[in-house]
CSV table of C-alpha atoms in Angstrom, one decimal:
chain,number,residue,atom,x,y,z
W,1,MET,CA,-110.4,132.0,1.8
W,2,GLN,CA,-111.6,130.8,-1.6
W,3,LYS,CA,-108.3,129.1,-2.3
W,4,LEU,CA,-108.4,127.4,1.1
W,5,SER,CA,-111.9,126.1,0.4
W,6,TYR,CA,-110.8,124.8,-3.0
W,7,ALA,CA,-107.8,123.0,-1.4
W,8,ILE,CA,-110.0,121.4,1.3
W,9,THR,CA,-112.5,120.3,-1.4
W,10,MET,CA,-109.8,118.7,-3.6
W,11,THR,CA,-108.3,117.0,-0.6
W,12,VAL,CA,-111.6,115.5,0.5
W,13,PHE,CA,-112.3,114.5,-3.1
W,14,CYS,CA,-108.9,112.8,-3.4
W,15,LEU,CA,-109.3,111.0,-0.1
W,16,THR,CA,-112.8,109.8,-1.0
W,17,ILE,CA,-111.6,108.4,-4.4
W,18,SER,CA,-108.6,106.7,-2.6
W,19,GLN,CA,-110.9,105.1,0.0
W,20,LEU,CA,-113.3,103.9,-2.7
W,21,ALA,CA,-110.4,102.4,-4.7
W,22,GLN,CA,-109.0,100.7,-1.7
W,23,GLY,CA,-112.4,99.4,-0.8
W,24,GLN,CA,-112.9,98.0,-4.3
W,25,GLU,CA,-109.5,96.3,-4.2
W,26,ARG,CA,-110.3,94.8,-0.8
W,27,GLN,CA,-113.6,93.6,-2.1
W,28,GLU,CA,-112.0,92.0,-5.2
W,29,GLU,CA,-109.4,90.4,-2.9
W,30,GLU,CA,-112.1,88.9,-0.7
W,31,LYS,CA,-114.0,87.6,-3.8
W,32,ARG,CA,-110.8,86.1,-5.3
W,33,GLN,CA,-111.0,82.3,-5.3
W,34,ARG,CA,-108.3,80.8,-3.2
W,35,TRP,CA,-108.6,77.0,-3.8
W,36,ASN,CA,-108.6,74.7,-6.8
W,37,ILE,CA,-109.4,71.0,-6.4
W,38,GLU,CA,-108.5,69.1,-9.5
W,39,VAL,CA,-108.6,65.6,-10.9
W,40,SER,CA,-106.6,64.8,-14.1
W,41,GLY,CA,-106.0,61.8,-16.4
W,42,ALA,CA,-103.1,61.4,-18.8
W,43,LEU,CA,-101.2,59.0,-21.1
W,44,ASN,CA,-97.4,59.0,-21.4
W,45,ASN,CA,-94.6,57.7,-23.6
W,46,TYR,CA,-94.2,54.6,-21.4
W,47,ASP,CA,-97.7,53.5,-22.4
W,48,LEU,CA,-98.9,54.1,-18.9
W,49,TRP,CA,-102.1,55.8,-17.8
W,50,GLU,CA,-101.8,58.5,-15.1
W,51,LEU,CA,-104.3,59.7,-12.6
W,52,GLU,CA,-103.6,62.7,-10.2
W,53,ALA,CA,-105.7,64.4,-7.5
W,54,SER,CA,-104.4,67.8,-6.5
W,55,ALA,CA,-105.2,70.8,-4.4
W,56,THR,CA,-103.9,74.3,-5.2
W,57,TYR,CA,-103.9,77.3,-2.9
W,58,GLN,CA,-103.6,80.7,-4.5
W,59,VAL,CA,-101.0,82.5,-2.3
W,60,PHE,CA,-101.1,85.5,-4.7
W,61,ARG,CA,-103.4,86.4,-7.6
W,62,TYR,CA,-101.3,84.7,-10.2
W,63,ALA,CA,-99.2,82.3,-8.1
W,64,GLY,CA,-100.2,79.3,-6.0
W,65,LEU,CA,-98.8,76.2,-4.3
W,66,THR,CA,-100.0,72.7,-5.4
W,67,LEU,CA,-99.8,69.3,-3.8
W,68,GLY,CA,-100.8,66.3,-5.8
W,69,LEU,CA,-101.1,62.5,-5.3
W,70,TRP,CA,-100.0,60.9,-8.6
W,71,SER,CA,-100.4,57.3,-9.7
W,72,ALA,CA,-99.6,55.4,-12.9
W,73,GLY,CA,-100.5,52.0,-14.1
W,74,GLU,CA,-100.0,49.8,-17.2
W,75,LEU,CA,-102.5,49.7,-20.0
W,76,HIS,CA,-101.7,46.0,-20.5
W,77,SER,CA,-100.5,43.7,-17.7
W,78,ARG,CA,-96.8,42.9,-17.9
W,79,SER,CA,-94.5,40.3,-16.3
W,80,PHE,CA,-90.8,39.7,-16.5
W,81,GLY,CA,-89.2,36.3,-17.0
W,82,GLY,CA,-86.2,34.3,-18.0
W,83,THR,CA,-84.4,31.0,-17.4
W,84,THR,CA,-81.7,29.9,-15.0
W,85,ALA,CA,-78.1,29.4,-16.1
W,86,ASP,CA,-78.5,25.6,-16.2
W,87,GLN,CA,-81.8,25.9,-18.2
W,88,ARG,CA,-83.5,23.7,-15.6
W,89,TRP,CA,-85.9,26.4,-14.3
W,90,ARG,CA,-88.0,29.1,-15.8
W,91,TRP,CA,-88.7,32.2,-13.6
W,92,GLN,CA,-91.4,34.8,-13.9
W,93,SER,CA,-92.4,37.9,-11.9
W,94,ASN,CA,-95.7,37.7,-10.1
W,95,ASP,CA,-97.4,41.0,-9.4
W,96,ASP,CA,-101.2,41.4,-9.5
W,97,SER,CA,-101.2,45.1,-8.9
W,98,PRO,CA,-102.3,47.3,-11.9
W,99,ILE,CA,-100.6,50.3,-10.3
W,100,CYS,CA,-97.0,50.8,-11.4
W,101,CYS,CA,-96.1,53.5,-8.9
W,102,LEU,CA,-97.4,56.2,-6.6
W,103,ALA,CA,-95.8,59.6,-6.0
W,104,LEU,CA,-96.3,63.0,-4.3
W,105,ARG,CA,-96.0,66.0,-6.6
W,106,PRO,CA,-95.5,69.4,-5.0
W,107,SER,CA,-95.3,72.3,-7.4
W,108,VAL,CA,-95.6,76.0,-7.9
W,109,ARG,CA,-98.4,77.2,-10.2
W,110,LEU,CA,-97.9,80.4,-12.2
W,111,SER,CA,-100.8,81.7,-14.2
W,112,THR,CA,-101.5,84.4,-16.7
W,113,PRO,CA,-104.4,86.9,-16.3
W,114,VAL,CA,-107.7,85.4,-17.4
W,115,TRP,CA,-108.9,86.6,-20.8
W,116,TRP,CA,-112.7,86.6,-20.6
W,117,VAL,CA,-114.7,85.7,-23.7
W,118,GLY,CA,-118.3,86.6,-24.4
W,119,ARG,CA,-120.5,89.5,-23.4
W,120,ASP,CA,-121.5,87.8,-20.2
W,121,ARG,CA,-117.9,86.9,-19.3
W,122,ASP,CA,-119.0,83.3,-18.8
W,123,CYS,CA,-115.8,81.7,-20.2
W,124,GLY,CA,-112.2,82.7,-19.3
W,125,LEU,CA,-109.0,81.5,-20.9
W,126,SER,CA,-105.5,81.4,-19.4
W,127,LEU,CA,-102.2,79.6,-19.4
W,128,ALA,CA,-100.5,78.0,-16.4
W,129,LEU,CA,-96.9,76.9,-15.8
W,130,SER,CA,-96.2,74.4,-13.0
W,131,PRO,CA,-92.6,73.5,-12.2
W,132,GLY,CA,-92.3,70.9,-9.4
W,133,LEU,CA,-90.9,67.8,-7.9
W,134,THR,CA,-91.9,64.1,-8.0
W,135,LEU,CA,-91.3,62.0,-4.9
W,136,PRO,CA,-92.1,58.2,-5.5
W,137,LEU,CA,-93.8,56.3,-2.7
W,138,PRO,CA,-91.7,54.2,-2.2
W,139,PRO,CA,-88.6,54.7,-4.4
W,140,ASN,CA,-87.9,51.0,-4.4
W,141,ARG,CA,-90.4,48.1,-4.8
W,142,THR,CA,-90.2,44.4,-4.1
W,143,LEU,CA,-91.3,41.8,-6.7
W,144,GLN,CA,-92.2,38.1,-6.1
W,145,ILE,CA,-90.3,35.8,-8.5
W,146,ASP,CA,-91.8,32.3,-9.1
W,147,TYR,CA,-89.8,29.4,-10.4
W,148,PHE,CA,-91.2,26.7,-12.7
W,149,PRO,CA,-89.7,23.6,-14.3
W,150,ASN,CA,-88.4,24.5,-17.7
W,151,GLN,CA,-90.7,22.2,-19.7
W,152,ALA,CA,-93.9,22.5,-21.7
W,153,GLY,CA,-97.1,22.7,-19.7
W,154,ALA,CA,-95.4,23.3,-16.3
W,155,TRP,CA,-97.1,26.3,-14.7
W,156,THR,CA,-97.1,25.3,-11.1
W,157,ALA,CA,-94.5,27.2,-9.2
W,158,ILE,CA,-92.1,25.0,-7.3
W,159,ARG,CA,-90.6,27.8,-5.3
W,160,SER,CA,-90.8,31.6,-4.9
W,161,GLU,CA,-88.6,34.4,-3.6
W,162,ARG,CA,-89.0,38.1,-3.1
W,163,VAL,CA,-86.4,40.5,-4.5
W,164,LYS,CA,-86.1,44.2,-3.7
W,165,ASN,CA,-84.9,46.9,-6.0
W,166,HIS,CA,-82.0,49.1,-4.8
W,167,GLY,CA,-80.6,52.5,-6.0
W,168,ALA,CA,-83.7,54.3,-7.3
W,169,ARG,CA,-83.8,58.1,-7.1
W,170,TRP,CA,-86.2,59.5,-4.5
W,171,LEU,CA,-86.5,62.9,-6.2
W,172,SER,CA,-87.1,64.1,-9.8
W,173,ALA,CA,-88.1,67.4,-11.4
W,174,HIS,CA,-91.0,68.0,-13.7
W,175,ALA,CA,-92.7,70.9,-15.4
W,176,GLN,CA,-96.3,71.2,-16.8
W,177,ILE,CA,-97.8,73.8,-19.1
W,178,ALA,CA,-101.6,73.9,-19.4
W,179,PHE,CA,-104.2,75.7,-21.4
W,180,CYS,CA,-107.1,76.5,-19.0
W,181,ALA,CA,-110.8,77.4,-19.6
W,182,MET,CA,-112.8,78.8,-16.7
W,183,ILE,CA,-116.5,78.0,-17.3
W,184,GLY,CA,-118.8,80.0,-15.1
W,185,GLU,CA,-117.5,80.9,-11.7
W,186,HIS,CA,-116.3,77.6,-10.4
W,187,LEU,CA,-115.7,75.0,-13.1
W,188,ARG,CA,-112.2,74.8,-14.6
W,189,VAL,CA,-111.1,72.5,-17.5
W,190,SER,CA,-107.6,72.3,-18.8
W,191,VAL,CA,-105.4,70.5,-21.3
W,192,GLY,CA,-101.8,70.1,-20.4
W,193,TYR,CA,-98.4,68.7,-21.4
W,194,THR,CA,-95.8,67.5,-18.8
W,195,CYS,CA,-92.1,66.8,-19.2
W,196,SER,CA,-90.5,64.9,-16.4
W,197,GLY,CA,-87.2,63.4,-15.5
W,198,PHE,CA,-89.0,60.8,-13.5
W,199,ASP,CA,-88.6,57.1,-14.6
W,200,PRO,CA,-91.8,55.2,-13.6
W,201,TYR,CA,-90.0,51.9,-13.8
W,202,GLU,CA,-86.9,52.9,-11.8
W,203,ASN,CA,-88.5,51.4,-8.7
W,204,VAL,CA,-87.9,47.9,-10.2
W,205,ARG,CA,-85.3,48.6,-12.9
W,206,TYR,CA,-82.3,47.5,-10.9
W,207,ILE,CA,-83.7,44.2,-9.7
W,208,THR,CA,-81.4,41.4,-10.6
W,209,VAL,CA,-82.6,37.8,-11.0
W,210,GLU,CA,-80.2,35.0,-11.8
W,211,GLY,CA,-77.6,37.6,-12.7
W,212,GLN,CA,-80.0,39.3,-15.1
W,213,ARG,CA,-81.5,42.7,-15.0
W,214,LEU,CA,-85.2,43.1,-15.9
W,215,ASP,CA,-85.7,44.0,-19.6
W,216,ILE,CA,-87.6,47.4,-19.3
W,217,GLU,CA,-87.7,50.1,-21.9
W,218,ARG,CA,-86.1,53.4,-20.9
W,219,HIS,CA,-86.6,57.0,-22.1
W,220,LYS,CA,-84.5,60.0,-21.4
W,221,LEU,CA,-87.6,62.0,-20.3
W,222,MET,CA,-91.2,61.1,-19.6
W,223,HIS,CA,-93.7,63.0,-21.7
W,224,SER,CA,-97.4,63.2,-20.8
W,225,ALA,CA,-100.6,64.6,-22.3
W,226,SER,CA,-103.4,65.3,-19.8
W,227,LEU,CA,-107.0,66.4,-19.4
W,228,ALA,CA,-108.1,67.9,-16.1
W,229,VAL,CA,-111.3,69.0,-14.4
W,230,GLY,CA,-111.3,71.2,-11.3
W,231,ILE,CA,-113.5,73.1,-8.9
W,232,CYS,CA,-112.5,76.6,-7.8
W,233,PHE,CA,-113.8,78.3,-4.6
C-alpha cells in the first residue's frame, strides 16, 4: 500500500511538472513577437543609394519569411550621350527620375538566439542571415533620346525618340548578413552587408543608340553596406 501511494504521488508530481512546463512553453510561444517591420538605407559599389521597406513574419522562433520593396537611385544625376556617324547630330538621354530601379526582394531570414546584455536584459544581440531573390520592376526600361545639332551652344532638341532595353534578367540572387541589436522590447537596429548578383543598370545596359551601347560601369557583384531600424511586435 505504501509503495502504491508513493507511485501515485510521483506520478501526480511528474504530471504536474509536465503541465507547468508545457504551460510555460505555450506562454512563451504566445509572447513571442511574430512581426518585424523595417526600413533600411544603404550605399553600394555602383555609387547608388538604396532604400528598402520590408516586413518579416517569424514562422519559427529562429526562421522567418521577408518581403521587401527595394529602390536605388543615383547620388549624382547621370545622362548618356554621343554623336551620330555623320557627326551632324549630338544625342543625349533625357531622364528626370532620380530612381534608377525598383525591385521586390523576397527572402528567408535565419537568426541566432538573442544574447541579452545587462542586468535588466534591456539590450539583446544576435546575427541574421537572409538569402533571397531580387525581382526588378520592370526588368527593362525605356529612355528618351534627344537629338541636338552638333555645334556649340545648340541645346534645343530638334527631335526625340524613345528606346527600350531588351534582354535584362528578371531574377537574381542575393544574401545579407546583419548584426542586430534589440533595444527594449520592440526596437531593433541592425548593421548589414549584402552581396548580390543583381545589376542595377541592366534595365538600360543593352539599349543601342546609333549603333552604340550605353557606356555604363559593370561589376561582377553588387556589394552594399546598410543601416536598418525596425519595430517588432
